[in-house]
Short mmCIF file of C-alpha atoms in Angstrom, two decimals:
data_model
loop_
_atom_site.label_atom_id
_atom_site.label_comp_id
_atom_site.label_asym_id
_atom_site.label_seq_id
_atom_site.Cartn_x
_atom_site.Cartn_y
_atom_site.Cartn_z
CA MET C 898 -45.41 15.62 26.22
CA ARG C 899 -44.39 11.96 26.00
CA ARG C 900 -42.86 10.88 22.78
CA GLU C 901 -44.28 8.11 20.65
CA SER C 902 -42.60 4.77 21.10
CA PRO C 903 -39.78 4.20 18.54
CA ILE C 904 -40.70 2.66 15.16
CA VAL C 905 -38.88 -0.55 14.47
CA PRO C 906 -36.92 -0.23 11.14
CA GLU C 907 -38.56 -2.09 8.40
CA ASP C 908 -35.58 -4.43 7.86
CA LYS C 909 -36.17 -5.71 11.39
CA ALA C 910 -39.42 -7.44 10.45
CA GLU C 911 -38.81 -11.11 10.17
CA ARG C 912 -42.32 -12.50 9.99
CA PRO C 913 -45.78 -11.41 8.59
CA LEU C 914 -47.46 -8.51 10.30
CA LEU C 915 -50.98 -7.99 11.64
CA ILE C 916 -51.65 -4.28 11.63
CA TRP C 917 -54.47 -2.98 13.79
CA GLU C 918 -55.73 0.19 12.16
CA ARG C 919 -57.49 1.79 15.14
CA GLU C 920 -59.81 4.72 14.32
CA GLY C 921 -58.58 7.90 15.97
CA ALA C 922 -55.52 6.22 17.45
CA ARG C 923 -52.03 5.10 16.44
CA ARG C 924 -51.76 1.81 14.79
CA VAL C 925 -50.58 -1.22 16.61
CA THR C 926 -48.46 -3.85 14.85
CA PHE C 927 -48.19 -7.52 15.84
CA GLU C 928 -45.62 -9.93 14.44
CA VAL C 929 -47.39 -13.16 13.43
CA TRP C 930 -45.56 -16.38 14.74
CA PRO C 931 -46.37 -19.73 13.23
CA GLU C 932 -45.53 -21.29 16.60
CA ARG C 933 -48.55 -19.88 18.44
CA PRO C 934 -52.02 -18.80 17.49
CA ILE C 935 -53.13 -15.15 17.73
CA THR C 936 -56.42 -14.82 19.54
CA ILE C 937 -58.63 -11.67 19.15
CA GLY C 938 -61.45 -10.74 21.41
CA ARG C 939 -62.66 -8.73 24.38
CA ASP C 940 -61.36 -11.18 26.95
CA GLN C 941 -58.18 -9.92 28.69
CA SER C 942 -56.36 -13.16 27.97
CA SER C 943 -56.53 -12.64 24.23
CA THR C 944 -53.40 -11.87 22.26
CA VAL C 945 -55.20 -8.83 20.80
CA VAL C 946 -57.55 -7.38 23.41
CA ILE C 947 -60.27 -5.13 21.92
CA ASP C 948 -62.52 -3.07 24.16
CA SER C 949 -65.55 -2.84 21.93
CA ALA C 950 -69.21 -3.89 22.32
CA PHE C 951 -69.12 -5.18 18.78
CA VAL C 952 -66.38 -7.61 19.49
CA SER C 953 -67.11 -10.92 21.26
CA LYS C 954 -65.21 -12.18 24.27
CA SER C 955 -63.47 -14.75 22.08
CA HIS C 956 -64.02 -13.48 18.55
CA ALA C 957 -61.48 -14.88 16.15
CA VAL C 958 -58.14 -16.72 15.99
CA ILE C 959 -55.29 -16.78 13.47
CA ARG C 960 -53.31 -20.03 13.11
CA TYR C 961 -50.51 -21.35 10.97
CA VAL C 962 -51.73 -24.57 9.38
CA ALA C 963 -50.08 -26.62 6.61
CA GLY C 964 -47.87 -23.80 5.43
CA GLN C 965 -50.38 -21.03 5.41
CA TYR C 966 -52.07 -18.64 7.83
CA GLN C 967 -55.86 -19.16 8.47
CA VAL C 968 -58.39 -16.97 10.32
CA GLU C 969 -61.35 -18.64 12.00
CA ASP C 970 -64.46 -16.87 13.37
CA LEU C 971 -65.18 -18.26 16.91
CA LYS C 972 -68.98 -18.07 16.45
CA SER C 973 -68.83 -14.39 17.33
CA ALA C 974 -72.06 -12.26 17.55
CA ASN C 975 -71.03 -9.73 14.87
CA GLY C 976 -68.90 -11.94 12.56
CA THR C 977 -65.52 -11.79 11.00
CA ARG C 978 -64.89 -10.62 7.46
CA VAL C 979 -61.98 -10.88 5.01
CA ASN C 980 -61.93 -8.26 2.27
CA GLY C 981 -65.53 -7.45 3.15
CA GLN C 982 -66.83 -11.05 2.98
CA PRO C 983 -68.20 -12.87 6.03
CA ILE C 984 -66.23 -15.98 6.76
CA ALA C 985 -66.25 -18.98 9.06
CA MET C 986 -62.59 -19.83 8.15
CA SER C 987 -60.42 -18.31 5.46
CA VAL C 988 -56.75 -18.39 4.31
CA LEU C 989 -54.99 -15.02 4.72
CA ALA C 990 -52.89 -13.64 1.94
CA PRO C 991 -50.63 -10.56 2.10
CA GLY C 992 -52.69 -7.36 1.72
CA ASP C 993 -55.94 -8.90 3.00
CA VAL C 994 -58.19 -6.77 5.12
CA LEU C 995 -59.57 -8.54 8.21
CA GLU C 996 -62.50 -7.03 9.98
CA VAL C 997 -63.35 -8.28 13.50
CA GLY C 998 -66.64 -6.68 14.68
CA ASP C 999 -66.05 -2.98 14.12
CA GLN C 1000 -62.20 -3.17 14.07
CA ARG C 1001 -59.99 -3.26 11.02
CA PHE C 1002 -56.74 -5.17 10.59
CA VAL C 1003 -54.38 -5.54 7.58
CA PHE C 1004 -52.27 -8.69 7.06
CA ARG C 1005 -48.89 -7.96 5.54
CA GLU C 1006 -46.02 -10.11 4.45
CA LYS C 1007 -42.69 -9.50 6.19
CA THR C 1008 -40.87 -6.37 5.11
CA THR C 1009 -37.24 -7.46 5.28
CA GLY C 1010 -35.29 -6.05 2.42
CA ARG C 1011 -38.25 -3.98 1.03
CA SER C 1012 -37.99 -0.32 0.34
CA GLY C 1013 -40.07 2.60 -1.13
CA ALA C 1014 -43.74 2.91 -0.68
CA ALA C 1015 -44.28 -0.60 0.60
CA GLY C 1016 -41.62 -0.21 3.25
CA GLU C 1017 -43.01 3.15 4.35
CA ALA C 1018 -46.49 1.62 4.71
CA ALA C 1019 -45.09 -1.01 6.94
CA ALA C 1020 -43.13 1.45 9.05
CA ALA C 1021 -46.17 3.69 9.39
CA SER C 1022 -47.96 0.80 11.22
CA GLY C 1023 -46.41 1.96 14.52
CA GLY C 1024 -43.63 -0.51 14.95
CA LEU C 1025 -42.98 -4.20 15.29
CA HIS C 1026 -43.77 -5.65 18.76
CA LYS C 1027 -42.22 -9.14 19.08
CA ASN C 1028 -43.21 -11.71 21.53
CA THR C 1029 -40.62 -12.26 24.13
CA LYS C 1030 -37.87 -14.69 23.50
CA LEU C 1031 -38.45 -16.08 26.98
CA MET C 1032 -41.84 -17.28 25.89
CA LEU C 1033 -40.47 -18.99 22.86
CA THR C 1034 -37.83 -20.66 24.93
CA ALA C 1035 -40.43 -21.91 27.28
CA ILE C 1036 -42.51 -23.28 24.44
CA GLY C 1037 -39.47 -25.07 22.95
CA SER C 1038 -38.35 -26.53 26.28
CA LEU C 1039 -41.78 -27.82 27.07
CA GLY C 1040 -42.33 -29.43 23.77
CA LEU C 1041 -45.52 -27.55 23.19
CA PHE C 1042 -44.94 -27.23 19.37
CA GLY C 1043 -46.13 -30.79 19.12
CA VAL C 1044 -49.20 -29.90 21.16
CA LEU C 1045 -50.13 -27.00 18.83
CA PHE C 1046 -49.75 -29.15 15.81
CA SER C 1047 -51.94 -31.79 17.47
CA LEU C 1048 -54.82 -29.27 17.67
CA MET C 1049 -55.48 -29.85 14.07
CA ALA C 1050 -56.52 -33.45 14.85
CA PRO C 1051 -60.05 -34.13 16.12
CA SER C 1052 -60.70 -35.41 19.51
CA SER C 1053 -60.97 -39.19 19.57
CA ALA C 1054 -63.70 -39.35 22.23
CA PRO C 1055 -66.72 -41.19 20.92
CA THR C 1056 -70.17 -39.51 21.01
CA ASP C 1057 -73.71 -40.52 21.56
CA PRO C 1058 -75.65 -40.07 18.21
CA ALA C 1059 -78.76 -38.96 19.97
CA SER C 1060 -77.32 -36.35 22.21
CA GLY C 1061 -73.97 -35.50 20.47
CA ARG C 1062 -72.28 -35.82 23.88
CA ALA C 1063 -69.15 -37.67 24.65
CA THR C 1064 -69.94 -41.12 26.00
CA GLU C 1065 -66.55 -41.81 27.51
CA ALA C 1066 -66.39 -41.51 31.36
CA ARG C 1067 -65.00 -38.11 32.35
CA ALA C 1068 -61.72 -38.05 34.18
CA GLU C 1069 -60.89 -35.60 36.90
CA ALA C 1070 -58.66 -32.76 35.54
CA PRO C 1071 -55.41 -32.04 37.45
CA ALA C 1072 -55.99 -28.72 39.19
CA ALA C 1073 -53.43 -26.03 39.11
CA PRO C 1074 -53.12 -24.06 42.43
CA ALA C 1075 -53.74 -20.31 42.48
CA GLY C 1076 -50.78 -18.07 43.05
CA PRO C 1077 -49.23 -14.60 42.50
CA ALA C 1078 -47.86 -13.27 39.28
CA PRO C 1079 -44.46 -14.90 38.48
CA ALA C 1080 -41.26 -12.98 39.01
CA VAL C 1081 -40.64 -10.10 36.76
CA ASP C 1082 -37.27 -9.62 34.92
CA PRO C 1083 -36.47 -6.04 34.16
CA ASN C 1084 -33.56 -7.15 31.94
CA ALA C 1085 -35.61 -9.48 29.81
CA ALA C 1086 -35.11 -9.70 26.01
CA ALA C 1087 -38.18 -7.46 25.34
CA VAL C 1088 -36.55 -4.67 27.52
CA LYS C 1089 -33.18 -4.99 25.78
CA GLU C 1090 -34.93 -4.69 22.34
CA VAL C 1091 -36.85 -1.55 23.35
CA LEU C 1092 -33.66 0.04 24.65
CA GLU C 1093 -31.80 -0.68 21.42
CA HIS C 1094 -34.48 0.90 19.45
CA ALA C 1095 -34.75 3.91 21.72
CA GLN C 1096 -31.04 4.53 21.24
CA GLN C 1097 -31.36 4.30 17.46
CA ALA C 1098 -34.40 6.76 17.48
CA GLY C 1099 -32.92 9.17 20.10
CA VAL C 1100 -35.85 8.55 22.55
CA LYS C 1101 -35.18 8.63 26.35
CA PRO C 1102 -35.07 5.03 27.59
CA VAL C 1103 -37.76 5.59 30.32
CA ASP C 1104 -40.14 7.13 27.80
CA ALA C 1105 -39.66 4.28 25.33
CA LEU C 1106 -40.05 1.63 27.99
CA PHE C 1107 -43.18 3.18 29.34
CA ASP C 1108 -44.89 3.58 25.95
CA GLU C 1109 -44.00 0.08 24.86
CA GLY C 1110 -45.33 -1.22 28.17
CA ASN C 1111 -48.59 0.46 27.55
CA ILE C 1112 -48.84 -1.06 24.16
CA ALA C 1113 -48.05 -4.49 25.45
CA LEU C 1114 -50.66 -4.09 28.21
CA GLU C 1115 -53.25 -2.99 25.74
CA ALA C 1116 -52.46 -5.94 23.55
CA GLY C 1117 -52.86 -8.36 26.40
CA ARG C 1118 -49.11 -9.27 26.65
CA MET C 1119 -49.02 -9.11 30.48
CA ARG C 1120 -45.62 -10.68 31.01
CA GLU C 1121 -43.93 -8.31 28.59
CA ALA C 1122 -45.78 -5.31 29.94
CA ALA C 1123 -44.72 -6.11 33.48
CA GLN C 1124 -41.08 -6.50 32.39
CA LEU C 1125 -41.19 -3.05 30.69
CA PHE C 1126 -42.81 -1.25 33.63
CA ALA C 1127 -40.27 -2.89 36.05
CA ALA C 1128 -37.49 -1.69 33.81
CA VAL C 1129 -38.92 1.83 34.02
CA LEU C 1130 -38.93 1.62 37.83
CA ALA C 1131 -35.36 0.35 37.80
CA ARG C 1132 -34.39 3.59 36.19
CA ASP C 1133 -36.99 5.90 37.76
CA PRO C 1134 -38.19 4.50 41.16
CA LYS C 1135 -40.44 7.40 41.84
CA ASN C 1136 -42.40 7.03 38.64
CA ASP C 1137 -45.94 6.78 40.09
CA ALA C 1138 -47.54 6.01 36.73
CA ALA C 1139 -45.15 3.03 36.15
CA VAL C 1140 -45.97 1.77 39.59
CA ARG C 1141 -49.70 1.82 38.92
CA ARG C 1142 -49.28 0.21 35.43
CA LEU C 1143 -46.99 -2.54 36.81
CA ASP C 1144 -49.67 -3.38 39.55
CA GLU C 1145 -52.27 -3.48 36.78
CA ALA C 1146 -50.16 -5.71 34.51
CA LYS C 1147 -49.57 -8.11 37.47
CA THR C 1148 -53.20 -8.20 38.31
CA ARG C 1149 -54.20 -8.96 34.83
CA TRP C 1150 -51.38 -11.46 34.51
CA VAL C 1151 -52.76 -13.40 37.51
CA ARG C 1152 -56.30 -13.24 36.19
CA ALA C 1153 -55.21 -14.48 32.73
CA ILE C 1154 -53.47 -17.47 34.30
CA ALA C 1155 -56.53 -18.28 36.45
CA ASP C 1156 -58.84 -17.93 33.39
CA HIS C 1157 -56.74 -20.21 31.30
CA VAL C 1158 -56.54 -22.84 34.19
CA ALA C 1159 -60.31 -22.80 34.66
CA GLU C 1160 -60.97 -23.07 30.93
CA ALA C 1161 -58.46 -25.94 30.63
CA GLU C 1162 -60.10 -27.89 33.47
CA ARG C 1163 -63.59 -27.20 32.02
CA ALA C 1164 -62.52 -28.40 28.55
CA TYR C 1165 -60.82 -31.47 29.96
CA ASN C 1166 -63.91 -32.49 31.87
CA GLU C 1167 -65.96 -32.05 28.78
CA LEU C 1168 -63.44 -34.19 26.89
CA ARG C 1169 -62.45 -31.26 24.55
CA LEU C 1170 -58.99 -32.43 24.94
CA ASN C 1171 -57.39 -30.32 22.12
CA ASP C 1172 -58.81 -27.15 23.71
CA ALA C 1173 -57.58 -28.26 27.17
CA MET C 1174 -54.01 -28.72 25.89
CA LEU C 1175 -54.10 -25.30 24.26
CA GLU C 1176 -55.26 -23.66 27.49
CA TRP C 1177 -52.71 -25.47 29.54
CA GLY C 1178 -50.05 -24.41 27.00
CA GLN C 1179 -51.03 -20.76 27.71
CA VAL C 1180 -50.62 -21.40 31.38
CA ALA C 1181 -47.16 -22.86 30.80
CA GLN C 1182 -46.15 -19.71 28.81
CA LEU C 1183 -47.40 -17.34 31.45
CA THR C 1184 -45.70 -19.09 34.49
CA ASP C 1185 -42.19 -19.77 35.51
CA ASP C 1186 -40.62 -23.36 35.63
CA ASN C 1187 -40.66 -23.42 39.41
CA ASP C 1188 -44.35 -22.29 39.71
CA PRO C 1189 -46.73 -25.07 40.80
CA ARG C 1190 -49.18 -23.89 38.21
CA HIS C 1191 -46.52 -24.44 35.52
CA LYS C 1192 -45.96 -28.05 36.60
CA ALA C 1193 -49.66 -28.65 36.88
CA ALA C 1194 -50.19 -27.37 33.43
CA LEU C 1195 -47.49 -29.79 32.02
CA ALA C 1196 -49.19 -32.56 33.89
CA GLY C 1197 -52.53 -31.53 32.37
CA ILE C 1198 -51.14 -31.65 28.86
CA GLU C 1199 -49.62 -35.12 29.50
CA ARG C 1200 -52.98 -36.33 30.93
CA ALA C 1201 -54.86 -35.09 27.87
CA GLN C 1202 -52.42 -36.65 25.50
CA LYS C 1203 -52.81 -40.03 27.20
CA GLN C 1204 -56.56 -39.61 27.15
CA MET C 1205 -56.48 -38.91 23.40
CA ALA C 1206 -54.33 -42.03 22.79
CA ARG C 1207 -56.88 -44.43 24.43
#
């Protein structure tokens, strides 16, 4: 029987936590980063992917705005609730219960330095799964922090009072070419972190990497999942399950890139420039610097920024 993935010690939590309390299954814990939104929905490109008929394709999003975390319902069919109350948008406080369709989450403050019952509750969440340092480095190098902050500003495109549609002439969006999944690094930061935790917990490295890869894939973190499964195969080349999961991660990775590209182009053509920049930012995170789609995404962001400045 495969062991559970190692639990990250509570003193490792450096940011607030979003704990998905799945009925009949182990909890999944996400670290909430102020630098990037957390999207929740049925779509495979979401940060938190939920396979439920009660959850919309794009159901809700959590953002860091003006020093506080906010959750927004994205006009979902079954609604979003905070502490049992339906919301369109609400500020999240530590201990709040967030319900997305039929799924339950708990928002917790960081657990660094805590002990006792509070620390045990955080540890019981099933571990802390950080976003890869590679992604954050990419965001910083691309200057996308400014793009994310600009999302708080409304689009400057004028509208026709009768139709509500943008009256400015639509420009052609720069297209990003299709391509394969970017190269996978089996020695990435996410892999090293799992190996460190496995050593502390006395878990076999291959087991820990495989389990964490499954969690990352389930959560929609395709790049991280591919890195973890590649690391499994680097240690156990005949692991057929890891081969299949790596192929699945790469397939979903390519599809997520294509979906973000398509949505960015659609948003740009509809003059939803903030949305277009966010989608192109996702493309930039999911691709390598030398990937034509990465360069096209940067060009798209620059084009949208110039359009907003007119």
